[in-house]
């Protein structure tokens, strides 16, 4: 979820920026309860205007913010979370079934609606402004996001749909989808991953009805803002919402991982949410963060038309849960078409116990690359994006080995180690050499670096 997102700081093969020839068609879906239609992605070779891209049935003029690569566009519409028997689909269905079974409305129907077919193309207003993220916030940087242009982007979080869904009159919903961020390269980071957003709003009656002598309690006051509550909330309301949120998520994680699960909560301070927390679970003796959550920012709730309600929201990563539950060691495997991977997750029901059996561990091939940085325009995420664009899923990891500043010229040099390893076969030195050479040439041409090859 965006309010709880800890903001941190992919030619011979392909250009870093989106080619004007790319044209993508598709149909987005939207439904009241569960929507499982995929958004297909089709690549054609021509566009009516050299500065326009067509994506999911709409045209977007390119400008100085456009930085989506062809490699990233090839992932749009894959919707792994809706692909039956895929491990991400299994996790999504388990969470969905849990909420459908344990949280019912007055008529016995599921309290939570599920939206898993919303278009990943959103406006900057949806992705940032509606969530109260300031104009100068670091999370908006081109270095961290994939922009179609200044006004449209590939969503960086499923929170981009919070305002719209609340504004449509929903009090409880789950939003699931693929999200896109420019990031480091290793076995737990990928530029496309999948999130689930959960939101629940309470009226005064819903929150206090089970409290003895709760008739006089109120949701709102004119108080002071602290790390533990917003200025408009009463402490009683905040504590009850916080208790409900932690109870819901503890039950969910226990349901997925079993009764012996150890859970702990870490207090956090996020700029837009008070109070807020991270949940960590103990897996094989190690504490691992699995989600972020908190009391929703009341200004957001009010602007969406639910002024008389208070609520919570959480965001969890499906890949993170699946890697823990099924013991999947490399995030690239979720994109595998290898039957040896996919068949392991076919079973009679979604709760079948599965432990991933590794494919043969193919040897890595390691190459280093060094270059002098340009004066002020260089971003590490630009380099990572270029490496991903050229090397694709052959790249297992990129590590900054050394940073050197020349004592006289003051020029800065970076040395990166690139680990090549195909998850399904053995790579040859010749093919890795060709890819590595293409990375070197593209880094000079696209990023303006001075090679030390």
PDB file of N, CA and C in Angstrom, residues 409-448:
ATOM      1  N   UNK A 409      41.155  14.417 -10.764  1.00  0.00           N
ATOM      2  CA  UNK A 409      40.068  14.825 -11.660  1.00  0.00           C
ATOM      3  C   UNK A 409      38.714  14.872 -10.965  1.00  0.00           C
ATOM      4  N   UNK A 410      38.619  14.225  -9.786  1.00  0.00           N
ATOM      5  CA  UNK A 410      37.369  14.114  -9.030  1.00  0.00           C
ATOM      6  C   UNK A 410      36.307  13.282  -9.753  1.00  0.00           C
ATOM      7  N   UNK A 411      36.669  12.663 -10.853  1.00  0.00           N
ATOM      8  CA  UNK A 411      35.723  11.791 -11.554  1.00  0.00           C
ATOM      9  C   UNK A 411      35.477  10.528 -10.717  1.00  0.00           C
ATOM     10  N   UNK A 412      34.263  10.009 -10.797  1.00  0.00           N
ATOM     11  CA  UNK A 412      33.867   8.839 -10.008  1.00  0.00           C
ATOM     12  C   UNK A 412      33.726   7.629 -10.922  1.00  0.00           C
ATOM     13  N   UNK A 413      34.277   6.525 -10.481  1.00  0.00           N
ATOM     14  CA  UNK A 413      34.198   5.276 -11.232  1.00  0.00           C
ATOM     15  C   UNK A 413      33.400   4.247 -10.439  1.00  0.00           C
ATOM     16  N   UNK A 414      32.553   3.497 -11.132  1.00  0.00           N
ATOM     17  CA  UNK A 414      31.826   2.372 -10.537  1.00  0.00           C
ATOM     18  C   UNK A 414      32.304   1.071 -11.172  1.00  0.00           C
ATOM     19  N   UNK A 415      32.420   0.048 -10.359  1.00  0.00           N
ATOM     20  CA  UNK A 415      32.698  -1.306 -10.848  1.00  0.00           C
ATOM     21  C   UNK A 415      31.577  -2.221 -10.375  1.00  0.00           C
ATOM     22  N   UNK A 416      30.893  -2.859 -11.324  1.00  0.00           N
ATOM     23  CA  UNK A 416      29.788  -3.759 -11.007  1.00  0.00           C
ATOM     24  C   UNK A 416      30.171  -5.192 -11.365  1.00  0.00           C
ATOM     25  N   UNK A 417      29.709  -6.117 -10.566  1.00  0.00           N
ATOM     26  CA  UNK A 417      29.825  -7.536 -10.888  1.00  0.00           C
ATOM     27  C   UNK A 417      28.459  -8.035 -11.356  1.00  0.00           C
ATOM     28  N   UNK A 418      28.419  -8.593 -12.553  1.00  0.00           N
ATOM     29  CA  UNK A 418      27.175  -9.128 -13.122  1.00  0.00           C
ATOM     30  C   UNK A 418      27.260 -10.650 -13.097  1.00  0.00           C
ATOM     31  N   UNK A 419      26.318 -11.271 -12.425  1.00  0.00           N
ATOM     32  CA  UNK A 419      26.255 -12.728 -12.342  1.00  0.00           C
ATOM     33  C   UNK A 419      25.205 -13.211 -13.337  1.00  0.00           C
ATOM     34  N   UNK A 420      25.651 -13.990 -14.312  1.00  0.00           N
ATOM     35  CA  UNK A 420      24.759 -14.564 -15.324  1.00  0.00           C
ATOM     36  C   UNK A 420      24.465 -16.007 -14.938  1.00  0.00           C
ATOM     37  N   UNK A 421      23.193 -16.347 -14.888  1.00  0.00           N
ATOM     38  CA  UNK A 421      22.814 -17.739 -14.637  1.00  0.00           C
ATOM     39  C   UNK A 421      21.415 -17.964 -15.166  1.00  0.00           C
ATOM     40  N   UNK A 422      21.263 -18.860 -16.083  1.00  0.00           N
ATOM     41  CA  UNK A 422      19.938 -19.201 -16.590  1.00  0.00           C
ATOM     42  C   UNK A 422      19.276 -20.162 -15.600  1.00  0.00           C
ATOM     43  N   UNK A 423      18.017 -19.920 -15.240  1.00  0.00           N
ATOM     44  CA  UNK A 423      17.380 -20.819 -14.260  1.00  0.00           C
ATOM     45  C   UNK A 423      17.019 -22.178 -14.828  1.00  0.00           C
ATOM     46  N   UNK A 424      17.140 -22.371 -16.159  1.00  0.00           N
ATOM     47  CA  UNK A 424      16.652 -23.614 -16.760  1.00  0.00           C
ATOM     48  C   UNK A 424      17.672 -24.347 -17.622  1.00  0.00           C
ATOM     49  N   UNK A 425      18.855 -23.742 -17.868  1.00  0.00           N
ATOM     50  CA  UNK A 425      19.864 -24.406 -18.694  1.00  0.00           C
ATOM     51  C   UNK A 425      21.248 -23.804 -18.418  1.00  0.00           C
ATOM     52  N   UNK A 426      22.279 -24.437 -18.974  1.00  0.00           N
ATOM     53  CA  UNK A 426      23.640 -23.953 -18.812  1.00  0.00           C
ATOM     54  C   UNK A 426      23.947 -22.910 -19.881  1.00  0.00           C
ATOM     55  N   UNK A 427      24.500 -21.787 -19.450  1.00  0.00           N
ATOM     56  CA  UNK A 427      24.921 -20.748 -20.386  1.00  0.00           C
ATOM     57  C   UNK A 427      26.331 -21.039 -20.895  1.00  0.00           C
ATOM     58  N   UNK A 428      26.611 -20.582 -22.103  1.00  0.00           N
ATOM     59  CA  UNK A 428      27.957 -20.723 -22.650  1.00  0.00           C
ATOM     60  C   UNK A 428      28.704 -19.400 -22.504  1.00  0.00           C
ATOM     61  N   UNK A 429      30.026 -19.489 -22.489  1.00  0.00           N
ATOM     62  CA  UNK A 429      30.843 -18.290 -22.392  1.00  0.00           C
ATOM     63  C   UNK A 429      30.615 -17.366 -23.586  1.00  0.00           C
ATOM     64  N   UNK A 430      30.408 -17.941 -24.764  1.00  0.00           N
ATOM     65  CA  UNK A 430      30.231 -17.127 -25.960  1.00  0.00           C
ATOM     66  C   UNK A 430      28.973 -16.270 -25.874  1.00  0.00           C
ATOM     67  N   UNK A 431      27.837 -16.859 -25.472  1.00  0.00           N
ATOM     68  CA  UNK A 431      26.600 -16.069 -25.432  1.00  0.00           C
ATOM     69  C   UNK A 431      26.645 -15.026 -24.328  1.00  0.00           C
ATOM     70  N   UNK A 432      27.280 -15.349 -23.197  1.00  0.00           N
ATOM     71  CA  UNK A 432      27.416 -14.362 -22.136  1.00  0.00           C
ATOM     72  C   UNK A 432      28.335 -13.231 -22.579  1.00  0.00           C
ATOM     73  N   UNK A 433      29.411 -13.570 -23.296  1.00  0.00           N
ATOM     74  CA  UNK A 433      30.317 -12.532 -23.777  1.00  0.00           C
ATOM     75  C   UNK A 433      29.602 -11.562 -24.708  1.00  0.00           C
ATOM     76  N   UNK A 434      28.743 -12.075 -25.584  1.00  0.00           N
ATOM     77  CA  UNK A 434      28.003 -11.205 -26.510  1.00  0.00           C
ATOM     78  C   UNK A 434      27.052 -10.278 -25.750  1.00  0.00           C
ATOM     79  N   UNK A 435      26.375 -10.817 -24.745  1.00  0.00           N
ATOM     80  CA  UNK A 435      25.454  -9.998 -23.950  1.00  0.00           C
ATOM     81  C   UNK A 435      26.233  -8.950 -23.156  1.00  0.00           C
ATOM     82  N   UNK A 436      27.334  -9.373 -22.561  1.00  0.00           N
ATOM     83  CA  UNK A 436      28.122  -8.448 -21.738  1.00  0.00           C
ATOM     84  C   UNK A 436      28.690  -7.317 -22.602  1.00  0.00           C
ATOM     85  N   UNK A 437      29.128  -7.669 -23.802  1.00  0.00           N
ATOM     86  CA  UNK A 437      29.643  -6.642 -24.703  1.00  0.00           C
ATOM     87  C   UNK A 437      28.538  -5.669 -25.099  1.00  0.00           C
ATOM     88  N   UNK A 438      27.338  -6.175 -25.317  1.00  0.00           N
ATOM     89  CA  UNK A 438      26.211  -5.305 -25.656  1.00  0.00           C
ATOM     90  C   UNK A 438      25.877  -4.374 -24.493  1.00  0.00           C
ATOM     91  N   UNK A 439      25.993  -4.872 -23.256  1.00  0.00           N
ATOM     92  CA  UNK A 439      25.766  -4.021 -22.075  1.00  0.00           C
ATOM     93  C   UNK A 439      26.804  -2.909 -22.027  1.00  0.00           C
ATOM     94  N   UNK A 440      28.071  -3.252 -22.267  1.00  0.00           N
ATOM     95  CA  UNK A 440      29.121  -2.236 -22.265  1.00  0.00           C
ATOM     96  C   UNK A 440      28.855  -1.155 -23.304  1.00  0.00           C
ATOM     97  N   UNK A 441      28.533  -1.574 -24.529  1.00  0.00           N
ATOM     98  CA  UNK A 441      28.300  -0.616 -25.608  1.00  0.00           C
ATOM     99  C   UNK A 441      27.076   0.254 -25.320  1.00  0.00           C
ATOM    100  N   UNK A 442      26.008  -0.352 -24.800  1.00  0.00           N
ATOM    101  CA  UNK A 442      24.788   0.404 -24.516  1.00  0.00           C
ATOM    102  C   UNK A 442      24.978   1.368 -23.355  1.00  0.00           C
ATOM    103  N   UNK A 443      25.777   0.971 -22.358  1.00  0.00           N
ATOM    104  CA  UNK A 443      26.027   1.862 -21.222  1.00  0.00           C
ATOM    105  C   UNK A 443      26.714   3.136 -21.691  1.00  0.00           C
ATOM    106  N   UNK A 444      27.670   3.003 -22.612  1.00  0.00           N
ATOM    107  CA  UNK A 444      28.348   4.178 -23.159  1.00  0.00           C
ATOM    108  C   UNK A 444      27.379   5.025 -23.969  1.00  0.00           C
ATOM    109  N   UNK A 445      26.616   4.358 -24.819  1.00  0.00           N
ATOM    110  CA  UNK A 445      25.722   5.081 -25.725  1.00  0.00           C
ATOM    111  C   UNK A 445      24.517   5.680 -25.010  1.00  0.00           C
ATOM    112  N   UNK A 446      23.903   4.935 -24.117  1.00  0.00           N
ATOM    113  CA  UNK A 446      22.640   5.344 -23.516  1.00  0.00           C
ATOM    114  C   UNK A 446      22.827   6.173 -22.229  1.00  0.00           C
ATOM    115  N   UNK A 447      23.851   5.836 -21.447  1.00  0.00           N
ATOM    116  CA  UNK A 447      24.022   6.484 -20.149  1.00  0.00           C
ATOM    117  C   UNK A 447      25.123   7.528 -20.132  1.00  0.00           C
ATOM    118  N   UNK A 448      25.897   7.599 -21.202  1.00  0.00           N
ATOM    119  CA  UNK A 448      26.945   8.609 -21.274  1.00  0.00           C
ATOM    120  C   UNK A 448      28.141   8.338 -20.404  1.00  0.00           C
TER     121      UNK A 448
END
